[in-house]
PDB file of C-alpha atoms and ligand atoms in Angstrom:
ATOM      1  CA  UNK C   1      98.886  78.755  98.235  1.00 39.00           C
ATOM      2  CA  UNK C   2      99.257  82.364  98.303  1.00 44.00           C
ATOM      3  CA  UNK C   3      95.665  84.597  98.070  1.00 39.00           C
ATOM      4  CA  UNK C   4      95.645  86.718  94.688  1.00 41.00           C
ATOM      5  CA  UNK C   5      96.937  89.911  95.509  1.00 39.00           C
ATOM      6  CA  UNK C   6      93.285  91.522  95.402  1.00 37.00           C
ATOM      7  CA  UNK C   7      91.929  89.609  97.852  1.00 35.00           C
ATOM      8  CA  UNK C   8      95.059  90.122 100.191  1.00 36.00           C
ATOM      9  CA  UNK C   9      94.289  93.469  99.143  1.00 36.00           C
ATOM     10  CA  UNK C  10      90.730  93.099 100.899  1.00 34.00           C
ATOM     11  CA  UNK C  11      92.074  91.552 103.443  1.00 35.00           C
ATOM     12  CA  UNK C  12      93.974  94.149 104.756  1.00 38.00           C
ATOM     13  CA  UNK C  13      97.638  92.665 103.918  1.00 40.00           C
ATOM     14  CA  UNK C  14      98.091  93.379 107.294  1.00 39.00           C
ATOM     15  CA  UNK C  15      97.149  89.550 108.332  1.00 42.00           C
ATOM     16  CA  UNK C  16     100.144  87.664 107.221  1.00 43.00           C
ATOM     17  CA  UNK C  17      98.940  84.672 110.177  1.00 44.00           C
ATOM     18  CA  UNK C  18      95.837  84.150 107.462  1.00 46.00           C
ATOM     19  CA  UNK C  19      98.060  83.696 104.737  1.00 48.00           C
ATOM     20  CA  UNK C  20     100.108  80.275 104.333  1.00 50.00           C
ATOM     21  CA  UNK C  21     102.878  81.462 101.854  1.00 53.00           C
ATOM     22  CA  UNK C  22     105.011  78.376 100.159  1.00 64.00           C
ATOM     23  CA  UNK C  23     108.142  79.135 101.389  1.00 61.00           C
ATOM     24  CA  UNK C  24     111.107  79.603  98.475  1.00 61.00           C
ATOM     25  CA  UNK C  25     113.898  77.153  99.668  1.00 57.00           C
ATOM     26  CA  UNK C  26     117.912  77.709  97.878  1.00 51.00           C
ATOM     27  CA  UNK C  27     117.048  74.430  96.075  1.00 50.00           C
ATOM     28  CA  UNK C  28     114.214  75.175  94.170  1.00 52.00           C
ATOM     29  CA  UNK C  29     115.521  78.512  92.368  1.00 45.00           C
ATOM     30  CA  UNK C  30     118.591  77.818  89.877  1.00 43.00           C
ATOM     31  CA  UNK C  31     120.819  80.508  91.685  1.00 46.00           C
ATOM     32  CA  UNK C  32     124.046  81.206  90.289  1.00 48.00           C
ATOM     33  CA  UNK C  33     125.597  81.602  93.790  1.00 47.00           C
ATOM     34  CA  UNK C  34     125.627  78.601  94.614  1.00 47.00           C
ATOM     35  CA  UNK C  35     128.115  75.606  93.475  1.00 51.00           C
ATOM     36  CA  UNK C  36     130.967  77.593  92.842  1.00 53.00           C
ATOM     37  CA  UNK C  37     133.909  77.144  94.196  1.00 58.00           C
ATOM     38  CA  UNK C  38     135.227  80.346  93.886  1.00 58.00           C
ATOM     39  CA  UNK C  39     131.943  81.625  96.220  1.00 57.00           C
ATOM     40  CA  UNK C  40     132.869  79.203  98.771  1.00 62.00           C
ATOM     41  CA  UNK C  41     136.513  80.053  99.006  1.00 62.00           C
ATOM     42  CA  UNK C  42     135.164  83.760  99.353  1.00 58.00           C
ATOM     43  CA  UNK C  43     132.346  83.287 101.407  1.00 63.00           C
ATOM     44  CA  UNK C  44     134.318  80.957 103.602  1.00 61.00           C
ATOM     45  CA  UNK C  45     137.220  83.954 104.066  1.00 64.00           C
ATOM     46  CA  UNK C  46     134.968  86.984 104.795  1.00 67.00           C
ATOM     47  CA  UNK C  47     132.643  84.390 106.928  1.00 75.00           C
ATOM     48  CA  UNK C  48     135.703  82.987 108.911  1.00 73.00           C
ATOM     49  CA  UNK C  49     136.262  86.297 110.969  1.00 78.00           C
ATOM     50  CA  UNK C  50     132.325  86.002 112.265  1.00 88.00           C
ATOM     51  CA  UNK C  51     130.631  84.026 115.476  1.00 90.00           C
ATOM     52  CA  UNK C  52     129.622  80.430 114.112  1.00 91.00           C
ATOM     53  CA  UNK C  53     126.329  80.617 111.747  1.00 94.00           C
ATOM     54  CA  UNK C  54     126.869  84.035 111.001  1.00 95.00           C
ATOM     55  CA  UNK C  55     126.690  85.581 107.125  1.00 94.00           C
ATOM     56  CA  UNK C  56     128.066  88.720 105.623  1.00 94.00           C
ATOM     57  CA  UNK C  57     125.182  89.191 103.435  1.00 94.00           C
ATOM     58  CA  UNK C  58     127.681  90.578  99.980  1.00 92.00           C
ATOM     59  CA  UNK C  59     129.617  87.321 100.683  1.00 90.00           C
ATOM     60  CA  UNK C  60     126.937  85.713  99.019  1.00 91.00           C
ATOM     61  CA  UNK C  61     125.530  88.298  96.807  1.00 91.00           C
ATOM     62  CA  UNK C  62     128.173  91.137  95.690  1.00 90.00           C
ATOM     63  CA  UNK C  63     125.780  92.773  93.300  1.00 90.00           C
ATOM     64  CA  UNK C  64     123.589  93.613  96.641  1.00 93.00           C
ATOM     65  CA  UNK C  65     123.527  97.602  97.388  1.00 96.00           C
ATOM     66  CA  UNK C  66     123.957  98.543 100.864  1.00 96.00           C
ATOM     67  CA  UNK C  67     123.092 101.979 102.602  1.00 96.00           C
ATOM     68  CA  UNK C  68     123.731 100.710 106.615  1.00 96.00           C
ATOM     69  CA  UNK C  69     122.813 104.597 107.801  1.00 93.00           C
ATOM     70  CA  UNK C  70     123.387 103.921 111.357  1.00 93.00           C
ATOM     71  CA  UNK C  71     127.184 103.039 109.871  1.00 94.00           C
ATOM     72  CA  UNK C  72     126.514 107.063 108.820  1.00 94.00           C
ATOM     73  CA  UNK C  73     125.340 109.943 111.037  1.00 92.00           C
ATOM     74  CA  UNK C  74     123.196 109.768 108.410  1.00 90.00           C
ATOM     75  CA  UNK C  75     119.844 108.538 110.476  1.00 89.00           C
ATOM     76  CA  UNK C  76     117.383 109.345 112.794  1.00 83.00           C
ATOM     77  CA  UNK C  77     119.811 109.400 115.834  1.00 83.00           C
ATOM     78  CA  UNK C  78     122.308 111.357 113.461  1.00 87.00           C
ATOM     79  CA  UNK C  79     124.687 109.944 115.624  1.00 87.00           C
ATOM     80  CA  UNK C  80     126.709 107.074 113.551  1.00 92.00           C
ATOM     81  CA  UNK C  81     126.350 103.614 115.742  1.00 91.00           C
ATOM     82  CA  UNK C  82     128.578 101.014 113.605  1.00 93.00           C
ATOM     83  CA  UNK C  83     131.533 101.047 113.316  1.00 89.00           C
ATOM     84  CA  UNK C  84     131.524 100.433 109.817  1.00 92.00           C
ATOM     85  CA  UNK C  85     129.067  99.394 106.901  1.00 93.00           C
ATOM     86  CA  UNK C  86     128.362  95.436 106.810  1.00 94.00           C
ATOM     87  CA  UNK C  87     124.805  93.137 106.517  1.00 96.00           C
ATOM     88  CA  UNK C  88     125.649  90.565 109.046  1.00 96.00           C
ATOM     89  CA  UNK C  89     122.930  87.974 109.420  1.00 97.00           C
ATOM     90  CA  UNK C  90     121.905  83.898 110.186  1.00 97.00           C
ATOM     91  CA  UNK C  91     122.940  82.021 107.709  1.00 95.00           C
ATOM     92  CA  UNK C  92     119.320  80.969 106.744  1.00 96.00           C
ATOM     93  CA  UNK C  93     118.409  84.188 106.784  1.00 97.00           C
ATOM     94  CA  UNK C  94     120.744  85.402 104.305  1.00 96.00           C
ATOM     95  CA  UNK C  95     120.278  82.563 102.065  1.00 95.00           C
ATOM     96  CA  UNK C  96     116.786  83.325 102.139  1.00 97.00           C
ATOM     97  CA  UNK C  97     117.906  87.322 101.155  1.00 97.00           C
ATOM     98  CA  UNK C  98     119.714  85.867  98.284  1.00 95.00           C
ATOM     99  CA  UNK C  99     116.418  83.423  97.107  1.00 95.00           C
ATOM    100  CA  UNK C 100     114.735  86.973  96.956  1.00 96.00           C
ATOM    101  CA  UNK C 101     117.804  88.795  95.111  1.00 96.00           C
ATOM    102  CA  UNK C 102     117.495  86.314  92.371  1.00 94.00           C
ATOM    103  CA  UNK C 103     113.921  86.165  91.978  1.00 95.00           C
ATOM    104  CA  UNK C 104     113.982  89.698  91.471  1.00 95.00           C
ATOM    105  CA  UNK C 105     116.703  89.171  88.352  1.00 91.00           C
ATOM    106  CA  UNK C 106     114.104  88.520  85.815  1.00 88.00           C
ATOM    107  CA  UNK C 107     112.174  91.863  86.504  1.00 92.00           C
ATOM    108  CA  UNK C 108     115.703  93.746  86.522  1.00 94.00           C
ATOM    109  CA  UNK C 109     115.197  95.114  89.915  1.00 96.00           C
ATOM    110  CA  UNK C 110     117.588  94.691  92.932  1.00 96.00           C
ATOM    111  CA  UNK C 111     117.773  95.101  96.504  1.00 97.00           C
ATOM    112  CA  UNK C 112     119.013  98.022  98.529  1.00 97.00           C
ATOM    113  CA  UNK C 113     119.512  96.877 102.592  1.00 98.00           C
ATOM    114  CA  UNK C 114     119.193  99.711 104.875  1.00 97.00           C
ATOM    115  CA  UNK C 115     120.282  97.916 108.073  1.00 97.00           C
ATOM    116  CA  UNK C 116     120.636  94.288 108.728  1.00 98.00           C
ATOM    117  CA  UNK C 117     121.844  92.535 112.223  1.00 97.00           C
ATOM    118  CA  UNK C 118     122.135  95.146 114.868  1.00 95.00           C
ATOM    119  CA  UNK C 119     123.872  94.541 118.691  1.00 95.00           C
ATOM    120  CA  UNK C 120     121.769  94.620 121.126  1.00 93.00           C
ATOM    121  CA  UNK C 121     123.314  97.830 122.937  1.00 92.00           C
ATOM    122  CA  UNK C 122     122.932  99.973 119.519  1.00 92.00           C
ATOM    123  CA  UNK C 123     119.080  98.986 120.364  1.00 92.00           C
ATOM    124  CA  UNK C 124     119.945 100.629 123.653  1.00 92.00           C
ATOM    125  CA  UNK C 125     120.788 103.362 122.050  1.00 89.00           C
ATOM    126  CA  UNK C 126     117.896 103.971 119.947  1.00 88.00           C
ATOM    127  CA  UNK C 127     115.546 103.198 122.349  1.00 91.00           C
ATOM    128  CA  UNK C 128     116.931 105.771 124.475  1.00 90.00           C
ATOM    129  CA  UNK C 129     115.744 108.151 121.474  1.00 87.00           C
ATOM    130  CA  UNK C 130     112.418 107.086 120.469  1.00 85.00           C
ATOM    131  CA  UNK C 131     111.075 104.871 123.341  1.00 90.00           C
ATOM    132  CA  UNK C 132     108.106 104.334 121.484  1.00 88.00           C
ATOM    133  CA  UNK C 133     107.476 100.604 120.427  1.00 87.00           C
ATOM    134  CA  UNK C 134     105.623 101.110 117.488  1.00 82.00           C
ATOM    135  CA  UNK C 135     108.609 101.964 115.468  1.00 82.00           C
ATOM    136  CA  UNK C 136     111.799 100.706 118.201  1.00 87.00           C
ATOM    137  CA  UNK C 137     111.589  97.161 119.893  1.00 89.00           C
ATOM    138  CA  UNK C 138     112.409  97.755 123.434  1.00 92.00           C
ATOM    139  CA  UNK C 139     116.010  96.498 124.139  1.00 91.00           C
ATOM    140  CA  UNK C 140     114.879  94.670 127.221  1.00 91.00           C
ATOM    141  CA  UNK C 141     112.697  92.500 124.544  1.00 90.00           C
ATOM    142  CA  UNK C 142     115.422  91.961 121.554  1.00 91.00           C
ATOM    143  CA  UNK C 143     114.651  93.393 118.364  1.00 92.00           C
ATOM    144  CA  UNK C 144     114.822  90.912 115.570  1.00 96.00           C
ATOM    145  CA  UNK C 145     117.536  92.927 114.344  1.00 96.00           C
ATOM    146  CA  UNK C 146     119.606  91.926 117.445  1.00 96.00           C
ATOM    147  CA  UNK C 147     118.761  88.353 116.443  1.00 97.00           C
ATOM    148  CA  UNK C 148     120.537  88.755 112.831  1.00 97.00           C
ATOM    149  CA  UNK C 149     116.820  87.896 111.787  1.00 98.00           C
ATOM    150  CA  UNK C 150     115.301  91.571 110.415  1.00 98.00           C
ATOM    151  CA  UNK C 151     116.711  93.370 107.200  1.00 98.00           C
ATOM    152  CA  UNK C 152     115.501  96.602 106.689  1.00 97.00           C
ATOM    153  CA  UNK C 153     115.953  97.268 102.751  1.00 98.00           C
ATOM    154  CA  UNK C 154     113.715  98.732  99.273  1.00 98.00           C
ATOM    155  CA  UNK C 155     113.712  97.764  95.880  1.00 98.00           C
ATOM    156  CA  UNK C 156     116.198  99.655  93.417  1.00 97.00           C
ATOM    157  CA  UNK C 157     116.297  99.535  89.425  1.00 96.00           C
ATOM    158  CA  UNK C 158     118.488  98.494  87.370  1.00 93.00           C
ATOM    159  CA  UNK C 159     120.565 101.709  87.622  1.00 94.00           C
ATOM    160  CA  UNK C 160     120.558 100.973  91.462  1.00 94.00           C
ATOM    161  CA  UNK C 161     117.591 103.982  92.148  1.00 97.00           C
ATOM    162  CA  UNK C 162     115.266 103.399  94.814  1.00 97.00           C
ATOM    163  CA  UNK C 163     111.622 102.324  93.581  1.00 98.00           C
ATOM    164  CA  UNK C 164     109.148 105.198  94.598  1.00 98.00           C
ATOM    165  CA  UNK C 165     108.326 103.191  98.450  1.00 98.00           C
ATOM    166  CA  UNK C 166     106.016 106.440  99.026  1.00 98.00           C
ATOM    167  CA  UNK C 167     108.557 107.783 102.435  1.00 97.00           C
ATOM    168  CA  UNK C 168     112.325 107.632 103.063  1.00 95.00           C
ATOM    169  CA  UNK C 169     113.403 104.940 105.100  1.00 95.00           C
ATOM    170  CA  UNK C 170     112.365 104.985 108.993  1.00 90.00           C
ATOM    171  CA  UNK C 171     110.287 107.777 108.318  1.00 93.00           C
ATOM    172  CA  UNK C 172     108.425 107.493 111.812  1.00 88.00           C
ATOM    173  CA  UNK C 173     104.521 107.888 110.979  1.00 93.00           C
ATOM    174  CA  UNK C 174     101.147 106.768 109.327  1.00 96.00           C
ATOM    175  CA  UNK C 175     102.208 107.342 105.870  1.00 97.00           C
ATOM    176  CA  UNK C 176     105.047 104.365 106.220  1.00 97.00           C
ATOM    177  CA  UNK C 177     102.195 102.241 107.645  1.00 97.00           C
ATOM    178  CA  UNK C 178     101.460  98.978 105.281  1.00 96.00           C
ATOM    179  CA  UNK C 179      97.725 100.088 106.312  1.00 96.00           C
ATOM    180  CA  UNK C 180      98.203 103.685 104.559  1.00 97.00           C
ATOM    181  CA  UNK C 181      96.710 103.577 100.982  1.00 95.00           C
ATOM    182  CA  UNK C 182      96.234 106.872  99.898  1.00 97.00           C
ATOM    183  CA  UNK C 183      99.542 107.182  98.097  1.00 97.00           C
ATOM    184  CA  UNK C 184     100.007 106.485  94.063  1.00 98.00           C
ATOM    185  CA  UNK C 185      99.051 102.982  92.353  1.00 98.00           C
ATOM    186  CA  UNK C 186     102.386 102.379  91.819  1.00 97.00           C
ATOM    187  CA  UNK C 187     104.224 102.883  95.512  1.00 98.00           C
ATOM    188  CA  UNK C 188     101.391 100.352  96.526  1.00 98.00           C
ATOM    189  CA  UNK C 189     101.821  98.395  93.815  1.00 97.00           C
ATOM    190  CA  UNK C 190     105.956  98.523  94.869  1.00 98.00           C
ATOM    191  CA  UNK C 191     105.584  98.136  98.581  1.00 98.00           C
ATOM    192  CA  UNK C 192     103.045  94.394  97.861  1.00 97.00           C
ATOM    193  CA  UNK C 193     105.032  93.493  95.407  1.00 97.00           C
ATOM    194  CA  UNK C 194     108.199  93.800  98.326  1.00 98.00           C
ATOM    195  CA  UNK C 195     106.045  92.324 100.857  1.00 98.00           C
ATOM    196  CA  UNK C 196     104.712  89.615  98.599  1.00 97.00           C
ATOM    197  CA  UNK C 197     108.120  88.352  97.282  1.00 97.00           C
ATOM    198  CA  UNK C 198     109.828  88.414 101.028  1.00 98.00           C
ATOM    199  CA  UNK C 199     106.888  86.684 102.403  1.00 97.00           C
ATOM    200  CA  UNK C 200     107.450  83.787 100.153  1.00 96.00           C
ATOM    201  CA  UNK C 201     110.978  82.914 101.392  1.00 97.00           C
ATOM    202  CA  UNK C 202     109.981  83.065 104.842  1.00 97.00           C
ATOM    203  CA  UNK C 203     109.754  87.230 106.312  1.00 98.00           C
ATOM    204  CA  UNK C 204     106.703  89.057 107.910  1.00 97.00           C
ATOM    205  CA  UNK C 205     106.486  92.147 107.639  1.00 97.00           C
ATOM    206  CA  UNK C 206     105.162  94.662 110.429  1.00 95.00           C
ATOM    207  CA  UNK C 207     102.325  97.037 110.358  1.00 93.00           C
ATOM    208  CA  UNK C 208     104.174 100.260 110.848  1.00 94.00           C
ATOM    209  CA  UNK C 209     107.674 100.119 108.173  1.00 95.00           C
ATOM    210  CA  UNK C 210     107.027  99.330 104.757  1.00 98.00           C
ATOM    211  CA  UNK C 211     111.076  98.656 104.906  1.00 98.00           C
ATOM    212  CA  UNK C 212     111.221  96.342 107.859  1.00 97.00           C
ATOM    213  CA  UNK C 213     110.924  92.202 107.028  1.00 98.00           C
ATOM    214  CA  UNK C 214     111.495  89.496 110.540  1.00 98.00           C
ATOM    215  CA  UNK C 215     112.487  86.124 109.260  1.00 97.00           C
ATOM    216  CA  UNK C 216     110.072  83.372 110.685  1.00 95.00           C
ATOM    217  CA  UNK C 217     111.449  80.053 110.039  1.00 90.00           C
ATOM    218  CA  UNK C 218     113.815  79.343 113.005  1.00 89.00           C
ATOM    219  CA  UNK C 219     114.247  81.412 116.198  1.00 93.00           C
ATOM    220  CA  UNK C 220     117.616  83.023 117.536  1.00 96.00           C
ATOM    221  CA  UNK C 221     119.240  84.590 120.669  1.00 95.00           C
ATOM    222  CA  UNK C 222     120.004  88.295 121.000  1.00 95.00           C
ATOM    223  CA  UNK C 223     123.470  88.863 120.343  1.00 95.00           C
ATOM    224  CA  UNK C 224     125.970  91.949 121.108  1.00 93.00           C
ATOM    225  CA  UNK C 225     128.693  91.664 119.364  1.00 91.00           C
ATOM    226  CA  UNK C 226     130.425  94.112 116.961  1.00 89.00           C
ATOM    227  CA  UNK C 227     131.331  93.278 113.828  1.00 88.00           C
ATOM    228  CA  UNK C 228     135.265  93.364 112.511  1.00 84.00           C
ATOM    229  CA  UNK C 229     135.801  96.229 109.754  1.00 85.00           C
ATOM    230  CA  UNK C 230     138.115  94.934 106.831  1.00 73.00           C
ATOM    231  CA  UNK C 231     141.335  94.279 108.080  1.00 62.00           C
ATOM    232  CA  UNK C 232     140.252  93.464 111.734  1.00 62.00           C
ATOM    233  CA  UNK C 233     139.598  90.208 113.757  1.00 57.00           C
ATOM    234  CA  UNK C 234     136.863  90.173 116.034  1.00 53.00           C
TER     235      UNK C 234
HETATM  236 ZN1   ZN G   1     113.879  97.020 110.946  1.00 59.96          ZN
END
């Protein structure tokens, strides 16, 4: 059973370990993704060019908005890192992405994904720029990102505008801190309302990004490899 918001509110929300969410499997949510044949034949194309139990994310949901800035200069490197925009990530993992997409149908909001799997030596490369763990997971560790196992991503409207999160994306500081409440009722309404809907299908968030969501149900190996831009094999 998930606490009522208020007392997860008392709590802290920043004790996820406390909390014993019921995790959203594909099977209980009608999702019209699934059991078409025409989304296997197109998921099984775009998949086909990736390492085994690997998922481009808009295989499975086109509608999803993506905004990959380190596929930009566009970041806080302002170097660009990919070498072109694409959510890669575990299969389960982006199944459980999708569970959340379609739960978020009914309220007509959608999902924007900021950055998704990420090789190991872009991690290198970050680190180089802000070796400070509270906001970049030392490569020598392995992110969660370099699992295919992290999403960084907001809600967007209808209209496909960002909800009001309270700070841009990796904005490095307090203020992007799940413990920082003095912002507007309605950016902490937004940011539990993210953090309570990916904790049901299986994420935890961390203290520091209100953006950043580590998938918990299975474990992975740090990968490094780059991903093929349309048109190219890997
Ligand atoms: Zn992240």
């Amino acid at each position: 059973m998930r606490l009522p918001c208020i007392l997860v509110l008392f709590l802290g929300c920043g004790s996820p370990d406390q909390v014993q969410p019921e995790i959203k499997q594909l099977n209980e949510i009608p999702l019209n993704i699934r059991d078409k044949t025409e989304v296997d034949e197109r998921t099984a194309t775009v998949n086909d060019t990736l390492p085994e139990g690997w998922v481009d994310v808009k295989s499975l949901i086109p509608e999803l908005v993506l905004d990959i800035r380190y596929a930009t200069s566009d970041n806080f490197v302002g170097i660009q890192l990919y070498p072109c925009e694409r959510c890669l990530l575990r299969k389960e993992v982006a199944e459980a992405i999708a569970v959340a997409f379609e739960a978020l149908r009914a309220d007509n909001l959608g999902l924007k994904l900021f950055d998704c799997y990420r090789p190991r030596s872009v991690q290198e490369a970050l680190w180089r720029k802000v070796p400070d763990a509270r906001y970049v997971t030392n490569p020598a560790k392995g992110s969660m990102h370099n699992r295919g196992a992290a999403v960084d991503l907001t809600l967007i409207d209808q209209n496909g505008h960002e909800i009001d999160m309270g700070t841009e994306y990796d904005f490095f500081g307090e203020k992007a801190y799940h413990t920082f409440t003095k912002l507007p009722a309605e950016v902490l309404t937004a940011r539990r309302k993210l953090r309570d809907l990916m904790q049901e299908v299986g994420f935890k968030h961390i203290r520091t990004e209100w953006w950043h969501y580590s998938y918990q149900i299975k474990n992975y190996e740090v990968s490094d490899f780059r991903w093929p831009c349309p048109g190219q094999a890997l």
